[in-house]
mmCIF file of C-alpha atoms and ligand atoms in Angstrom:
data_model
loop_
_atom_site.group_PDB
_atom_site.id
_atom_site.type_symbol
_atom_site.label_atom_id
_atom_site.label_comp_id
_atom_site.label_asym_id
_atom_site.label_seq_id
_atom_site.Cartn_x
_atom_site.Cartn_y
_atom_site.Cartn_z
ATOM 1 C CA UNK D 1 0.000 0.000 0.000
ATOM 2 C CA UNK D 2 1.352 3.457 -0.841
ATOM 3 C CA UNK D 3 2.252 6.052 1.747
ATOM 4 C CA UNK D 4 -0.361 8.702 2.296
ATOM 5 C CA UNK D 5 0.486 11.839 0.344
ATOM 6 C CA UNK D 6 0.054 13.829 3.566
ATOM 7 C CA UNK D 7 2.987 11.895 5.102
ATOM 8 C CA UNK D 8 5.483 13.326 2.621
ATOM 9 C CA UNK D 9 6.838 16.812 1.960
ATOM 10 C CA UNK D 10 5.288 16.747 -1.486
ATOM 11 C CA UNK D 11 2.999 19.689 -2.114
ATOM 12 C CA UNK D 12 1.555 21.153 -5.275
ATOM 13 C CA UNK D 13 0.145 24.619 -5.768
ATOM 14 C CA UNK D 14 -3.618 24.961 -5.924
ATOM 15 C CA UNK D 15 -3.209 25.887 -9.585
ATOM 16 C CA UNK D 16 -1.335 22.690 -10.480
ATOM 17 C CA UNK D 17 -3.737 20.573 -8.424
ATOM 18 C CA UNK D 18 -6.667 22.072 -10.315
ATOM 19 C CA UNK D 19 -4.838 21.536 -13.608
ATOM 20 C CA UNK D 20 -4.327 17.861 -12.784
ATOM 21 C CA UNK D 21 -7.995 17.443 -11.881
ATOM 22 C CA UNK D 22 -8.927 19.041 -15.212
ATOM 23 C CA UNK D 23 -6.524 16.766 -17.115
ATOM 24 C CA UNK D 24 -7.984 13.646 -15.498
ATOM 25 C CA UNK D 25 -11.486 14.740 -16.490
ATOM 26 C CA UNK D 26 -10.453 14.701 -20.154
ATOM 27 C CA UNK D 27 -9.343 11.074 -20.222
ATOM 28 C CA UNK D 28 -11.547 7.980 -20.399
ATOM 29 C CA UNK D 29 -9.608 6.334 -17.544
ATOM 30 C CA UNK D 30 -7.545 7.882 -14.771
ATOM 31 C CA UNK D 31 -4.529 5.779 -15.683
ATOM 32 C CA UNK D 32 -4.383 7.189 -19.216
ATOM 33 C CA UNK D 33 -3.791 10.685 -17.788
ATOM 34 C CA UNK D 34 -0.425 9.662 -16.356
ATOM 35 C CA UNK D 35 1.884 11.396 -18.845
ATOM 36 C CA UNK D 36 0.209 14.838 -18.845
ATOM 37 C CA UNK D 37 -0.023 14.656 -15.051
ATOM 38 C CA UNK D 38 3.727 13.992 -14.902
ATOM 39 C CA UNK D 39 4.230 17.078 -17.096
ATOM 40 C CA UNK D 40 2.028 19.174 -14.816
ATOM 41 C CA UNK D 41 4.115 18.212 -11.771
ATOM 42 C CA UNK D 42 7.352 18.731 -13.704
ATOM 43 C CA UNK D 43 6.227 22.158 -14.873
ATOM 44 C CA UNK D 44 5.904 23.249 -11.256
ATOM 45 C CA UNK D 45 8.681 21.352 -9.489
ATOM 46 C CA UNK D 46 11.189 20.709 -12.284
ATOM 47 C CA UNK D 47 11.069 16.946 -11.512
ATOM 48 C CA UNK D 48 8.785 14.315 -9.959
ATOM 49 C CA UNK D 49 10.010 13.590 -6.411
ATOM 50 C CA UNK D 50 9.183 10.433 -4.455
ATOM 51 C CA UNK D 51 6.140 12.150 -2.968
ATOM 52 C CA UNK D 52 4.975 12.940 -6.488
ATOM 53 C CA UNK D 53 5.067 9.259 -7.352
ATOM 54 C CA UNK D 54 2.919 8.514 -4.279
ATOM 55 C CA UNK D 55 0.561 11.281 -5.320
ATOM 56 C CA UNK D 56 0.185 9.847 -8.829
ATOM 57 C CA UNK D 57 -0.328 6.336 -7.474
ATOM 58 C CA UNK D 58 -3.209 7.519 -5.318
ATOM 59 C CA UNK D 59 -4.658 10.018 -7.731
ATOM 60 C CA UNK D 60 -4.597 7.801 -10.819
ATOM 61 C CA UNK D 61 -5.112 4.473 -9.043
ATOM 62 C CA UNK D 62 -1.895 3.025 -10.437
ATOM 63 C CA UNK D 63 0.824 0.849 -8.987
ATOM 64 C CA UNK D 64 4.143 2.470 -8.043
ATOM 65 C CA UNK D 65 5.784 0.173 -10.621
ATOM 66 C CA UNK D 66 3.618 1.593 -13.421
ATOM 67 C CA UNK D 67 4.479 5.190 -12.520
ATOM 68 C CA UNK D 68 8.195 4.369 -12.266
ATOM 69 C CA UNK D 69 8.033 2.495 -15.573
ATOM 70 C CA UNK D 70 6.835 5.599 -17.427
ATOM 71 C CA UNK D 71 9.108 7.982 -15.505
ATOM 72 C CA UNK D 72 12.186 5.941 -16.279
ATOM 73 C CA UNK D 73 11.330 5.123 -19.907
ATOM 74 C CA UNK D 74 11.103 8.686 -21.240
ATOM 75 C CA UNK D 75 14.306 10.720 -21.119
ATOM 76 C CA UNK D 76 12.478 14.032 -20.619
ATOM 77 C CA UNK D 77 11.069 12.986 -17.233
ATOM 78 C CA UNK D 78 13.165 13.381 -14.085
ATOM 79 C CA UNK D 79 12.912 12.050 -10.552
ATOM 80 C CA UNK D 80 15.797 14.183 -9.243
ATOM 81 C CA UNK D 81 16.148 17.986 -9.270
ATOM 82 C CA UNK D 82 17.594 19.022 -12.593
ATOM 83 C CA UNK D 83 19.456 21.936 -14.090
ATOM 84 C CA UNK D 84 17.242 24.817 -15.206
ATOM 85 C CA UNK D 85 17.731 23.839 -18.851
ATOM 86 C CA UNK D 86 18.488 20.263 -19.855
ATOM 87 C CA UNK D 87 19.778 20.276 -23.419
ATOM 88 C CA UNK D 88 19.382 16.809 -24.919
ATOM 89 C CA UNK D 89 21.181 16.495 -28.230
ATOM 90 C CA UNK D 90 20.275 13.530 -30.412
ATOM 91 C CA UNK D 91 23.368 11.482 -31.160
ATOM 92 C CA UNK D 92 21.776 8.748 -33.242
ATOM 93 C CA UNK D 93 22.830 7.930 -36.766
ATOM 94 C CA UNK D 94 20.810 10.438 -38.838
ATOM 95 C CA UNK D 95 21.720 13.379 -36.636
ATOM 96 C CA UNK D 96 25.268 12.130 -36.413
ATOM 97 C CA UNK D 97 25.551 12.169 -40.210
ATOM 98 C CA UNK D 98 24.039 15.673 -40.278
ATOM 99 C CA UNK D 99 26.633 17.105 -37.888
ATOM 100 C CA UNK D 100 25.545 16.338 -34.322
ATOM 101 C CA UNK D 101 29.129 15.744 -33.257
ATOM 102 C CA UNK D 102 30.131 19.303 -34.204
ATOM 103 C CA UNK D 103 27.091 20.741 -32.434
ATOM 104 C CA UNK D 104 27.863 18.756 -29.281
ATOM 105 C CA UNK D 105 31.523 19.842 -29.361
ATOM 106 C CA UNK D 106 30.405 23.458 -29.774
ATOM 107 C CA UNK D 107 27.990 23.230 -26.850
ATOM 108 C CA UNK D 108 30.636 21.586 -24.677
ATOM 109 C CA UNK D 109 33.045 24.404 -25.458
ATOM 110 C CA UNK D 110 30.526 27.218 -24.945
ATOM 111 C CA UNK D 111 29.089 25.793 -21.716
ATOM 112 C CA UNK D 112 32.409 24.504 -20.362
ATOM 113 C CA UNK D 113 31.014 21.045 -19.617
ATOM 114 C CA UNK D 114 31.151 17.586 -21.129
ATOM 115 C CA UNK D 115 28.135 15.489 -22.026
ATOM 116 C CA UNK D 116 26.346 14.314 -18.886
ATOM 117 C CA UNK D 117 27.505 17.298 -16.809
ATOM 118 C CA UNK D 118 25.824 20.356 -15.294
ATOM 119 C CA UNK D 119 27.269 23.846 -15.465
ATOM 120 C CA UNK D 120 28.480 24.988 -12.012
ATOM 121 C CA UNK D 121 25.696 27.597 -11.804
ATOM 122 C CA UNK D 122 23.053 24.878 -12.340
ATOM 123 C CA UNK D 123 21.655 26.664 -15.377
ATOM 124 C CA UNK D 124 22.434 23.985 -17.979
ATOM 125 C CA UNK D 125 22.870 20.270 -18.307
ATOM 126 C CA UNK D 126 24.141 18.734 -21.535
ATOM 127 C CA UNK D 127 23.005 15.220 -22.425
ATOM 128 C CA UNK D 128 22.896 12.876 -25.358
ATOM 129 C CA UNK D 129 19.532 11.508 -26.447
ATOM 130 C CA UNK D 130 18.425 8.637 -28.596
ATOM 131 C CA UNK D 131 16.433 9.356 -31.767
ATOM 132 C CA UNK D 132 13.950 12.145 -31.085
ATOM 133 C CA UNK D 133 11.789 11.315 -34.088
ATOM 134 C CA UNK D 134 12.886 14.258 -36.220
ATOM 135 C CA UNK D 135 15.593 12.549 -38.290
ATOM 136 C CA UNK D 136 14.850 14.610 -41.400
ATOM 137 C CA UNK D 137 15.640 17.822 -39.527
ATOM 138 C CA UNK D 138 18.847 16.854 -37.781
ATOM 139 C CA UNK D 139 20.847 17.605 -35.889
ATOM 140 C CA UNK D 140 18.145 18.185 -33.279
ATOM 141 C CA UNK D 141 18.061 19.108 -29.628
ATOM 142 C CA UNK D 142 15.247 18.730 -27.109
ATOM 143 C CA UNK D 143 14.619 21.065 -24.200
ATOM 144 C CA UNK D 144 11.609 19.820 -22.254
ATOM 145 C CA UNK D 145 8.693 20.063 -24.662
ATOM 146 C CA UNK D 146 10.639 22.128 -27.192
ATOM 147 C CA UNK D 147 12.496 20.750 -30.183
ATOM 148 C CA UNK D 148 15.223 22.658 -32.051
ATOM 149 C CA UNK D 149 16.046 21.455 -35.536
ATOM 150 C CA UNK D 150 18.744 21.835 -38.209
ATOM 151 C CA UNK D 151 21.249 22.870 -35.564
ATOM 152 C CA UNK D 152 24.504 24.530 -36.455
ATOM 153 C CA UNK D 153 27.087 26.138 -34.148
ATOM 154 C CA UNK D 154 25.682 29.538 -35.215
ATOM 155 C CA UNK D 155 22.127 28.539 -34.347
ATOM 156 C CA UNK D 156 23.312 27.205 -30.988
ATOM 157 C CA UNK D 157 25.056 30.543 -30.303
ATOM 158 C CA UNK D 158 21.768 32.352 -30.970
ATOM 159 C CA UNK D 159 19.992 30.046 -28.548
ATOM 160 C CA UNK D 160 22.576 30.665 -25.835
ATOM 161 C CA UNK D 161 22.161 34.418 -26.358
ATOM 162 C CA UNK D 162 18.412 34.017 -25.784
ATOM 163 C CA UNK D 163 19.086 32.120 -22.556
ATOM 164 C CA UNK D 164 21.449 34.908 -21.421
ATOM 165 C CA UNK D 165 18.573 37.359 -21.841
ATOM 166 C CA UNK D 166 16.401 35.083 -19.724
ATOM 167 C CA UNK D 167 14.351 33.918 -22.697
ATOM 168 C CA UNK D 168 13.614 30.389 -23.854
ATOM 169 C CA UNK D 169 14.663 30.225 -27.522
ATOM 170 C CA UNK D 170 11.805 29.975 -29.965
ATOM 171 C CA UNK D 171 11.425 26.292 -30.826
ATOM 172 C CA UNK D 172 10.981 24.804 -34.272
ATOM 173 C CA UNK D 173 8.465 22.347 -32.849
ATOM 174 C CA UNK D 174 6.638 22.402 -29.529
ATOM 175 C CA UNK D 175 5.520 19.063 -28.242
ATOM 176 C CA UNK D 176 2.693 20.405 -26.170
ATOM 177 C CA UNK D 177 0.555 17.765 -24.535
ATOM 178 C CA UNK D 178 -3.197 18.036 -24.754
ATOM 179 C CA UNK D 179 -4.542 19.473 -21.524
HETATM 180 S S1 FES H 1 18.445 10.322 -35.443
HETATM 181 FE FE1 FES H 1 18.230 12.280 -34.516
HETATM 182 S S2 FES H 1 16.088 12.590 -34.537
HETATM 183 FE FE2 FES H 1 16.312 10.606 -35.361
#
């Protein structure tokens, strides 16, 4: 049996709680609302902590194993606090052929980190990702729900300038979930 949500430090804002209730209403079964509910928690907390898993288990009437299965399968979900911006560069074959290696090397140089590392200020994390389903537009990079395509070192520089101004670069594709 899962721990009561009240026994953990996990707390959502009233706004996110209402959003989750609204999401659940839109799905034929509670369990099918799992992924958008994970996004709703991530949007507020930046990751899904252990208490969030308990919350989802109770709220969606799922087993802890089912919630962990989905959280661990998709690379954009996190169970630990993450850097403000997790840049996931596809390093699979199509993107590799289209220049992913040069883009990764450029990002490593500009951010001063290697793949799999966070910048000391916690603003960025650089990661590799398996095929992101946009092979015809490679090299591509995913930032949360945003996808950036046809990357070049120059395009990456423009993105980093946007971040410096406190703006999220305009994405080529937004993978918004239905809410
Ligand atoms: S190989 Fe990069 S998106 Fe498919």
